[in-house]
PDB file of C-alpha atoms in Angstrom:
ATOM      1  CA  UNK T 271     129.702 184.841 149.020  1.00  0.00           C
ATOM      2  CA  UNK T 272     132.528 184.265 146.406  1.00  0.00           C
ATOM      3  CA  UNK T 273     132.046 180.670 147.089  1.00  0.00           C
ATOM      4  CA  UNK T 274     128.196 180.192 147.177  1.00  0.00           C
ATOM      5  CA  UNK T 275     127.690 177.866 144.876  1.00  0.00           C
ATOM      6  CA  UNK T 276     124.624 180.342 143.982  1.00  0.00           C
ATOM      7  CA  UNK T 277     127.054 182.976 142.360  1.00  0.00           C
ATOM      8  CA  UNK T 278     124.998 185.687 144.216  1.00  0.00           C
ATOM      9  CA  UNK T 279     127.493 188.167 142.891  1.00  0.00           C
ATOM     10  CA  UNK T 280     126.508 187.534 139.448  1.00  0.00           C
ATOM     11  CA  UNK T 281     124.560 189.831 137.681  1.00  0.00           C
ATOM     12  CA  UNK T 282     122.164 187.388 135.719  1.00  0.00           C
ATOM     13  CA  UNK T 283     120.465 189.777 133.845  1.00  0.00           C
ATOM     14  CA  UNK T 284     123.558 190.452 131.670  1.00  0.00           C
ATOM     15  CA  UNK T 285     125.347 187.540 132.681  1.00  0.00           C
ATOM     16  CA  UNK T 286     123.462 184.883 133.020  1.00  0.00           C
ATOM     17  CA  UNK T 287     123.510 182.509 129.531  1.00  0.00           C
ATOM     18  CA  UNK T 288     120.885 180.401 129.355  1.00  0.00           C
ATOM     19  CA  UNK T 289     118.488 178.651 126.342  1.00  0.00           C
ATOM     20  CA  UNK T 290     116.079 181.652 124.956  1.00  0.00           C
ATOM     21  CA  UNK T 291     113.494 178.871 123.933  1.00  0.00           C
ATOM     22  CA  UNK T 292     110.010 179.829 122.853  1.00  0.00           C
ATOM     23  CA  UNK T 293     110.463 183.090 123.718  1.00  0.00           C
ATOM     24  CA  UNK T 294     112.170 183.134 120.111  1.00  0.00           C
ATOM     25  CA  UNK T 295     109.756 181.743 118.024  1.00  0.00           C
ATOM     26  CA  UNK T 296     108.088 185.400 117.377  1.00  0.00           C
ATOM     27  CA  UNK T 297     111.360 185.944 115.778  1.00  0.00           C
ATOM     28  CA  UNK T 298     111.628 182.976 114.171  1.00  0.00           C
ATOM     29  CA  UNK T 299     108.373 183.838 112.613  1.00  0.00           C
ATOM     30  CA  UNK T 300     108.909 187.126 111.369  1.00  0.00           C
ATOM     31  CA  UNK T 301     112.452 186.347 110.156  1.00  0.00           C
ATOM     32  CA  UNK T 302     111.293 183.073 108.167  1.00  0.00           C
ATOM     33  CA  UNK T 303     108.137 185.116 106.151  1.00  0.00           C
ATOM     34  CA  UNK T 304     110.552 187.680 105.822  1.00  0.00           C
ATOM     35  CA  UNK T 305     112.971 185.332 104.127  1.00  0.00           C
ATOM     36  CA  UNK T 306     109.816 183.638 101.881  1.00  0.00           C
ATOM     37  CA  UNK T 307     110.317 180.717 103.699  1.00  0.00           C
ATOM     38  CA  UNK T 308     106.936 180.775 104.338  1.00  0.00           C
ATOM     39  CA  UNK T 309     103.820 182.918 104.421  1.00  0.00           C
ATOM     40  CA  UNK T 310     100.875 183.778 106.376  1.00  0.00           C
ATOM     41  CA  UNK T 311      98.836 180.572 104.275  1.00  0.00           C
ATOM     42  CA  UNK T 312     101.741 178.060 105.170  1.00  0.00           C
ATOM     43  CA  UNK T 313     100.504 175.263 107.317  1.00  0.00           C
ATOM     44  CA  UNK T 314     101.361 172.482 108.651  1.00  0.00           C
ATOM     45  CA  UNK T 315      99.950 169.426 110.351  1.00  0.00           C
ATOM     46  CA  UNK T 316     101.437 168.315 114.082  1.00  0.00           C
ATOM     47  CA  UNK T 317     100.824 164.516 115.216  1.00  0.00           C
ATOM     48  CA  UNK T 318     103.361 165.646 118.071  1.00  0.00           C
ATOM     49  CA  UNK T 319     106.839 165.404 116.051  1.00  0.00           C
ATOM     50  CA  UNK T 320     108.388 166.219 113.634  1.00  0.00           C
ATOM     51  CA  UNK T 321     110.801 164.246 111.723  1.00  0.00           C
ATOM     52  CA  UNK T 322     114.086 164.996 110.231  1.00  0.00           C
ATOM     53  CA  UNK T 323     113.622 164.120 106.522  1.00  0.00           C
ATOM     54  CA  UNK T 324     116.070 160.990 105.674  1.00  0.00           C
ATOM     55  CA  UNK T 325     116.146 160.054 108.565  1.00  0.00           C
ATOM     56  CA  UNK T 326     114.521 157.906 111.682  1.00  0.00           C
ATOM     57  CA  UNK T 327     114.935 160.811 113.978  1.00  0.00           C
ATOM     58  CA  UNK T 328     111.842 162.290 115.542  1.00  0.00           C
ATOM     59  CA  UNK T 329     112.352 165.605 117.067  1.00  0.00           C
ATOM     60  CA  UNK T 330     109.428 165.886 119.849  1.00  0.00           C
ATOM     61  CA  UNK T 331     106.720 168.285 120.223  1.00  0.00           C
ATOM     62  CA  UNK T 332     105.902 169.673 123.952  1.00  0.00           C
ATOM     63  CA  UNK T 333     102.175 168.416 123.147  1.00  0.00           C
ATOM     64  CA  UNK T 334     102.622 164.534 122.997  1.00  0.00           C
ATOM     65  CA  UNK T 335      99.686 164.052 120.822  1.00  0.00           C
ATOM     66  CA  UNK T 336     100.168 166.940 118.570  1.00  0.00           C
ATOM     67  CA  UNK T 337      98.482 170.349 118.003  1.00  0.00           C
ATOM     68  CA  UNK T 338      97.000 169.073 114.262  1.00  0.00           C
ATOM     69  CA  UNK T 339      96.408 171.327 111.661  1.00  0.00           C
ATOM     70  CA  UNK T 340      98.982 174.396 112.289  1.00  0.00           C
ATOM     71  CA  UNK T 341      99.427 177.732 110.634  1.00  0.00           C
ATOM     72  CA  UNK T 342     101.447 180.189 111.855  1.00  0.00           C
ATOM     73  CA  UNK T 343      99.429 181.984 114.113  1.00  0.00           C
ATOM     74  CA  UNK T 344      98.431 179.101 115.751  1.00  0.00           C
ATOM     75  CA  UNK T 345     101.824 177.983 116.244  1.00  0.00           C
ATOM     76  CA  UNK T 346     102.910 181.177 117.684  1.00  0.00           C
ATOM     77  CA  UNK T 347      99.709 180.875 120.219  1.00  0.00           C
ATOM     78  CA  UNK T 348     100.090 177.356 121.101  1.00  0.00           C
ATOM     79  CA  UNK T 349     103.936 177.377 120.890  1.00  0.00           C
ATOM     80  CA  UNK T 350     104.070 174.485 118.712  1.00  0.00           C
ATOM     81  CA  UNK T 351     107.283 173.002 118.670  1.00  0.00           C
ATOM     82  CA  UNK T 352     107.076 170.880 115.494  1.00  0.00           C
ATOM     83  CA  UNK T 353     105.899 174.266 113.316  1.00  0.00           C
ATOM     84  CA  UNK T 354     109.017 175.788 114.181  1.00  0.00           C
ATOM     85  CA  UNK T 355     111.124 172.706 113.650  1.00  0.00           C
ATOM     86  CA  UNK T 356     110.619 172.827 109.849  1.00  0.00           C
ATOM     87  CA  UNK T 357     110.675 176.669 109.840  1.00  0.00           C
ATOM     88  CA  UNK T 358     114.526 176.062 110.843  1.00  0.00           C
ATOM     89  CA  UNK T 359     114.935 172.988 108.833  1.00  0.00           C
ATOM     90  CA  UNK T 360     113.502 175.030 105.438  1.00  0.00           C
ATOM     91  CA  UNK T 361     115.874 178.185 106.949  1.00  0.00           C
ATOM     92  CA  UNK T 362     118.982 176.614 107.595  1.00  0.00           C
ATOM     93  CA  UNK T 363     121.468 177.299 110.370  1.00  0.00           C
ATOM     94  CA  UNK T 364     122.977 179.921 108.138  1.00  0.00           C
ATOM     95  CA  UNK T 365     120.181 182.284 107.518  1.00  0.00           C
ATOM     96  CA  UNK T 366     118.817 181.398 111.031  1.00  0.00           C
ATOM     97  CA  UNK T 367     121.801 182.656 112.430  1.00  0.00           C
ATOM     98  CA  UNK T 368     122.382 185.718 110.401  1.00  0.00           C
ATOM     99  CA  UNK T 369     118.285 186.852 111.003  1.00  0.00           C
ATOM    100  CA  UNK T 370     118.651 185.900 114.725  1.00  0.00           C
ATOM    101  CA  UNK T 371     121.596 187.887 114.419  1.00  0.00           C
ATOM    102  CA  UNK T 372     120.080 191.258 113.709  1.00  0.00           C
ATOM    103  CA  UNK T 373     117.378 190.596 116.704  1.00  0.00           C
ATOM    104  CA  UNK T 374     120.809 191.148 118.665  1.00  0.00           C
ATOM    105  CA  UNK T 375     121.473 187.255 119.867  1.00  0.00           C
ATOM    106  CA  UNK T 376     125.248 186.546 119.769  1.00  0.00           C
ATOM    107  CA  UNK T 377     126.081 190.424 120.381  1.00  0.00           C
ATOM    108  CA  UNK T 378     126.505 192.443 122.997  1.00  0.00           C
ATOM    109  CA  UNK T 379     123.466 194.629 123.634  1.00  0.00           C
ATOM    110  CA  UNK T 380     125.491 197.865 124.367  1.00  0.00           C
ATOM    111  CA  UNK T 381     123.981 198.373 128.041  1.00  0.00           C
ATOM    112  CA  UNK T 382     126.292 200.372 129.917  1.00  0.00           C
ATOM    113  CA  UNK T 383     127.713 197.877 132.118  1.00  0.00           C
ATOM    114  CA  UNK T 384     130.775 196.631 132.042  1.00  0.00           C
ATOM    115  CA  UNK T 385     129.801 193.031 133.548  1.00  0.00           C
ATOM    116  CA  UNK T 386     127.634 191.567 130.576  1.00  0.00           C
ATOM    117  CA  UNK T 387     128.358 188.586 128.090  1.00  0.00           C
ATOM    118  CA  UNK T 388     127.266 188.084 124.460  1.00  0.00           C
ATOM    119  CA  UNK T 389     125.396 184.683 124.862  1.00  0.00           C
ATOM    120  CA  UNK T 390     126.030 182.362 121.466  1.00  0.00           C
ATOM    121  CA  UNK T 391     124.107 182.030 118.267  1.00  0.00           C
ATOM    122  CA  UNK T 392     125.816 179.036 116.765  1.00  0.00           C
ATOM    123  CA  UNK T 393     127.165 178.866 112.997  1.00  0.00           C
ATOM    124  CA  UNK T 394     129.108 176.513 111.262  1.00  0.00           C
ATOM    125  CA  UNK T 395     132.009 178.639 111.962  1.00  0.00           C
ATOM    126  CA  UNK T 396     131.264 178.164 115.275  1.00  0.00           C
ATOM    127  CA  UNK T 397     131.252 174.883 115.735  1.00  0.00           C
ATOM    128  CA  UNK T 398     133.921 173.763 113.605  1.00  0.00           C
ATOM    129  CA  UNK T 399     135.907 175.970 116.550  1.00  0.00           C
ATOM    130  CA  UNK T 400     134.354 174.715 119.126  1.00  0.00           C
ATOM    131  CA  UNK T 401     133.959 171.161 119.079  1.00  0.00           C
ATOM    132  CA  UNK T 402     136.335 170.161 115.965  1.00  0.00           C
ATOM    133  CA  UNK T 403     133.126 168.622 114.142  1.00  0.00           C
ATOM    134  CA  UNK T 404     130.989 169.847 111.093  1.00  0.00           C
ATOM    135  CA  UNK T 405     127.155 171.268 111.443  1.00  0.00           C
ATOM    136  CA  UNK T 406     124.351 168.530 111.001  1.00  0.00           C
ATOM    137  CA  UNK T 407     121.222 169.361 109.712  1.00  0.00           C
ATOM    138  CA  UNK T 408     119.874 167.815 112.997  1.00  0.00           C
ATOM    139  CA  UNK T 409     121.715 170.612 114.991  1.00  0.00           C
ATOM    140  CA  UNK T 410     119.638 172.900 113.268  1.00  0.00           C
ATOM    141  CA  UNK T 411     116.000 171.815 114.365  1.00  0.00           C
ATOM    142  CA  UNK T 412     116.239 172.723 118.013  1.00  0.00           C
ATOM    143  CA  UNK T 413     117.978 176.125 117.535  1.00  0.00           C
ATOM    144  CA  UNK T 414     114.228 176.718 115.581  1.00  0.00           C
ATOM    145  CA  UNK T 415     112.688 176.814 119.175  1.00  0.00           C
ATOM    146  CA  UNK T 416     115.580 178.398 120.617  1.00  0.00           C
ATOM    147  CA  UNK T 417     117.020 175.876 122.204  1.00  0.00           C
ATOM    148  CA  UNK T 418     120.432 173.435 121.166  1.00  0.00           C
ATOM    149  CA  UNK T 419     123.607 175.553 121.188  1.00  0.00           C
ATOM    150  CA  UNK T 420     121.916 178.566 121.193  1.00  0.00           C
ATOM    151  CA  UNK T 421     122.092 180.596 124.440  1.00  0.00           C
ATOM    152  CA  UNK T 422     121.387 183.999 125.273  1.00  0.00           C
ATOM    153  CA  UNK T 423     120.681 186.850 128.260  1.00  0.00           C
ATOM    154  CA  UNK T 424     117.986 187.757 129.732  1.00  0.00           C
ATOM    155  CA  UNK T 425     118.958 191.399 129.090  1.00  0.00           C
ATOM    156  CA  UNK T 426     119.401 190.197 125.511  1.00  0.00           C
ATOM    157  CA  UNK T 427     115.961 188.580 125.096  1.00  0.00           C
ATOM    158  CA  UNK T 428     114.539 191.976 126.220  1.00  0.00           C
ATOM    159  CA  UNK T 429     115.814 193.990 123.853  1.00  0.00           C
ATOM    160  CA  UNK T 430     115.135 191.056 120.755  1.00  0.00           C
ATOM    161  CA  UNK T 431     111.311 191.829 122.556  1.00  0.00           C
ATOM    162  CA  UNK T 432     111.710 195.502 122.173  1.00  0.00           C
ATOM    163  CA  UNK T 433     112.728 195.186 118.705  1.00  0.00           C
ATOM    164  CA  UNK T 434     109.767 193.261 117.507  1.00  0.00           C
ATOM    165  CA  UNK T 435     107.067 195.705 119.550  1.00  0.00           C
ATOM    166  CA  UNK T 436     108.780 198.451 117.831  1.00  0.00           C
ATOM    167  CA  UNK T 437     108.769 196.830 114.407  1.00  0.00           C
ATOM    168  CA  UNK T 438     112.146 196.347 114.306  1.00  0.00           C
ATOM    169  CA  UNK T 439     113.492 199.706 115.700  1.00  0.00           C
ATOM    170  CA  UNK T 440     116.472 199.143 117.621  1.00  0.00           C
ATOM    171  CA  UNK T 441     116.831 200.527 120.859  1.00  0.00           C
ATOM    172  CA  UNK T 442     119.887 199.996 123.330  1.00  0.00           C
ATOM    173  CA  UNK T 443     119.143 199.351 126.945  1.00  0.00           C
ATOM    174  CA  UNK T 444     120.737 201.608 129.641  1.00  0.00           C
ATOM    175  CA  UNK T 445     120.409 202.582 132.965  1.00  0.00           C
ATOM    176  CA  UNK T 446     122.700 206.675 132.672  1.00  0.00           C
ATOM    177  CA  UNK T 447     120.384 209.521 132.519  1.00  0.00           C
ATOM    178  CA  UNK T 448     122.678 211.629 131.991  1.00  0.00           C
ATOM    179  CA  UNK T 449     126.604 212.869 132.937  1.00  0.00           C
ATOM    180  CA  UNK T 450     127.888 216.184 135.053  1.00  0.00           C
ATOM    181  CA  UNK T 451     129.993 218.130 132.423  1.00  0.00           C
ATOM    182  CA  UNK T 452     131.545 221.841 133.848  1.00  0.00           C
ATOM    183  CA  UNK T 453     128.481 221.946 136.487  1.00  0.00           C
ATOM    184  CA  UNK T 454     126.050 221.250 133.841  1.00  0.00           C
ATOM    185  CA  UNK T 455     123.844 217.742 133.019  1.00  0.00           C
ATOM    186  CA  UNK T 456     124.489 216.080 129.441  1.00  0.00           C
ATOM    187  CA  UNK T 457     121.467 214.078 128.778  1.00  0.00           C
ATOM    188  CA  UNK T 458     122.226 210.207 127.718  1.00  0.00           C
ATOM    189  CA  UNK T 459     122.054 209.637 123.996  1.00  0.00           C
ATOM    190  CA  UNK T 460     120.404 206.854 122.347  1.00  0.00           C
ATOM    191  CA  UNK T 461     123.403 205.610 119.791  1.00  0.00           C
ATOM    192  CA  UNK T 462     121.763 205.120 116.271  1.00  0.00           C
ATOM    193  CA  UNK T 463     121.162 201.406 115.463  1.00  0.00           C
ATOM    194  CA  UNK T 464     120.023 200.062 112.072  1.00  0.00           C
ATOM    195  CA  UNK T 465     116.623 198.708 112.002  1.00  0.00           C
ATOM    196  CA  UNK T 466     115.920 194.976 111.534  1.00  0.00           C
ATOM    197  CA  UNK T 467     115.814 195.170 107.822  1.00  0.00           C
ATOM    198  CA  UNK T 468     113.148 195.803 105.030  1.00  0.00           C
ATOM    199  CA  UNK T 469     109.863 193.762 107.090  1.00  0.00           C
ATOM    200  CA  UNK T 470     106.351 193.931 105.857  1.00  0.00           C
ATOM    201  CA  UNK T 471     104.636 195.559 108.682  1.00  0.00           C
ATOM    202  CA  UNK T 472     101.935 192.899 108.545  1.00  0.00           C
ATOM    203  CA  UNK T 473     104.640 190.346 109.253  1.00  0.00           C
ATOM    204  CA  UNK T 474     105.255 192.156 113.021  1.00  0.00           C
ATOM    205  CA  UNK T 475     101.416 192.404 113.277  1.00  0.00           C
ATOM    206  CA  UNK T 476     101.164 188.694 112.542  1.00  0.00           C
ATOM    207  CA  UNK T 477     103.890 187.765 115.239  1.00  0.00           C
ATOM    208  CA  UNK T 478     102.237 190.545 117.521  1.00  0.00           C
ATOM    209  CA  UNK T 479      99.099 189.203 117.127  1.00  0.00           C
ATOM    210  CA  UNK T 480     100.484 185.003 117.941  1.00  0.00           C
ATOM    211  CA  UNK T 481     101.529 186.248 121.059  1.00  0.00           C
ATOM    212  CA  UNK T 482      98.311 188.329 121.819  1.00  0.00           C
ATOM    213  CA  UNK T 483      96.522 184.879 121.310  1.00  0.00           C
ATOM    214  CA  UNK T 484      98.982 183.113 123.968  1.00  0.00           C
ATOM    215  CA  UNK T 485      97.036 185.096 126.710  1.00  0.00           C
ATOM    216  CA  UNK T 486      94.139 186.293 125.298  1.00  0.00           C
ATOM    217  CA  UNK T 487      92.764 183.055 123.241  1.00  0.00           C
ATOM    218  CA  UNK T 488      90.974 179.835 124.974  1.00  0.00           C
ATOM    219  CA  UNK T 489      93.955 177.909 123.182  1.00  0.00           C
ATOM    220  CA  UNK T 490      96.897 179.828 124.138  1.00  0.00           C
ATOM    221  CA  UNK T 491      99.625 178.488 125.857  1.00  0.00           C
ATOM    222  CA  UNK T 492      99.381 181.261 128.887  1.00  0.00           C
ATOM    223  CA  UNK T 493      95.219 181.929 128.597  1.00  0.00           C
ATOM    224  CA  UNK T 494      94.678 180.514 132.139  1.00  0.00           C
ATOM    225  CA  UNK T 495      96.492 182.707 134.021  1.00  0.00           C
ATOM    226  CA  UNK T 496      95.529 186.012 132.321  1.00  0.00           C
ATOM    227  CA  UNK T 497      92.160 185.131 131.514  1.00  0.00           C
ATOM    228  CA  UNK T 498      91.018 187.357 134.132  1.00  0.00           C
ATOM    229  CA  UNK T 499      93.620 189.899 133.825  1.00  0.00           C
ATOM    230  CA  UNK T 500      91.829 193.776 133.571  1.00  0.00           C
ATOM    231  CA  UNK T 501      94.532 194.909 131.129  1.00  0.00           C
ATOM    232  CA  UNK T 502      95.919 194.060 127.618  1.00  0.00           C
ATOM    233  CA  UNK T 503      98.827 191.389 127.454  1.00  0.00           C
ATOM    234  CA  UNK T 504     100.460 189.913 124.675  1.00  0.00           C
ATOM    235  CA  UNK T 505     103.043 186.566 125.751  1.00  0.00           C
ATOM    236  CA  UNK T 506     105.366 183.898 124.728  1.00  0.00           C
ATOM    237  CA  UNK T 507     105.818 181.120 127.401  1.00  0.00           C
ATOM    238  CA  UNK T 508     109.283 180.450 128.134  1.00  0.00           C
ATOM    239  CA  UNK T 509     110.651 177.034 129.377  1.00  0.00           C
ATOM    240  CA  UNK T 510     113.795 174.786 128.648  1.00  0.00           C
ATOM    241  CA  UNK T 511     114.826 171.130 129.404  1.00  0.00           C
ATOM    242  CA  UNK T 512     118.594 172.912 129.687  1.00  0.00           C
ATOM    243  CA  UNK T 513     118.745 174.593 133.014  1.00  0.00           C
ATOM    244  CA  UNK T 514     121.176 173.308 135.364  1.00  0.00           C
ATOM    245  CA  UNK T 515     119.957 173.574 138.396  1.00  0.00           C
ATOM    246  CA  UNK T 516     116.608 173.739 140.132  1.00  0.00           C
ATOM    247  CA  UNK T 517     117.502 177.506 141.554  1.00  0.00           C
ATOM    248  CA  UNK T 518     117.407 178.446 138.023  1.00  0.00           C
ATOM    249  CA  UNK T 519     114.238 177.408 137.398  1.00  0.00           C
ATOM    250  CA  UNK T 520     113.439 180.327 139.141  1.00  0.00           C
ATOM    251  CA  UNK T 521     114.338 182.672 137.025  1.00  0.00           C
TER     252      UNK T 521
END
């Protein structure tokens, strides 16, 4: 088993690193009208790419021939990739980063294991480190749809999730009940986390309300296969060109 090129032993769920992708774009969305980067009237109009201004380079949607007119509901349903590019190009990696930040990417999400990693939400700093080279504006634009440098656990994406149902409380996961004391049971505390800032509750209903579209709206990315479904479901599809293997596709 130590050689299976499988790494059965690994515990994926906190240790597994992989590209958070759309699954961020909620985030994205909530941290960018929290900024006043944009608002709930921005839109935006998708041909199916997005280009980086200055530049010949066209950064491709998923939708070769474009989602049109976009606002940011729409984007959130349809998981428009070109929406999202501009959203980080207006941000910059530096405010991306710290917002993304407080979701809990790049940090360790305080389970109570001792096998997890932290993932990597790239800076400047980062890089510089790293690879000996600056941050381009073009490294920016796919980090806006979670994908680029950025990687993350699965463990970590579900706690960024809980934070945005919970409008931005901050829980930490764990699996101890509680601990045997003198014969008697101490009951697990939750540690105290600071919320995700000073957010306009209508900007986590907004983001809420994207992803309710994903599974509950004819256009949504995910309406297909919960169409049907007899009980409420909000979504965000999740898929990157940077697995490795074709067993991870599994995930």
């Amino acid at each position: 088993m130590l050689n299976d090129p499988n790494t059965p032993l690994v515990n994926r769920a906190t240790q597994g690193v992989y590209p958070p992708a759309s699954t961020v774009k909620p985030y994205v969305a909530v941290s960018a009208l929290s900024a006043g980067v944009i608002t709930r009237n921005t839109t935006l109009f998708d041909p199916g790419w997005w280009q980086l201004p200055g530049s010949e380079k066209r950064y491709r949607d998923w939708k070769k021939w474009g989602h049109g007119r976009l606002n940011v509901t729409r984007s959130l349903e349809e998981s428009a990739d070109t929406f999202f590019y501009q959203v980080a190009y207006d941000m910059g990696i530096d405010r991306l980063s710290e917002w993304m930040g407080k979701f809990g990417y790049g940090h360790y999400t305080g389970i109570d294991l001792a096998e997890e990693r932290s993932g990597n939400m790239p800076t400047r700093e980062w890089k510089q480190k790293r690879f000996k080279k600056p941050w381009y504006q073009g490294d920016t634009i796919p980090v806006g749809i979670g994908q680029g440098y950025w990687t993350a656990t699965p463990i970590q994406m579900s706690k960024a999730l809980m934070i945005l149902i919970n409008d931005g409380i901050v829980k930490v996961p764990h699996l101890l009940m509680s601990t045997a004391e003198d014969g008697k049971q101490v009951p697990w505390v939750q540690p105290h986390e600071p919320p995700v800032g000073d957010i306009h509750s209508g900007y986590w209903e907004l983001a809420k309300d994207g992803m309710y579209g994903v599974a509950n709206r004819p256009n949504g990315t995910a309406h297909k296969y919960f169409a049907s479904a007899p009980y409420k479901i909000a979504a965000e599809i999740w898929y990157s060109s940077g697995l490795r293997s074709e067993s991870e596709r599994n995930l």
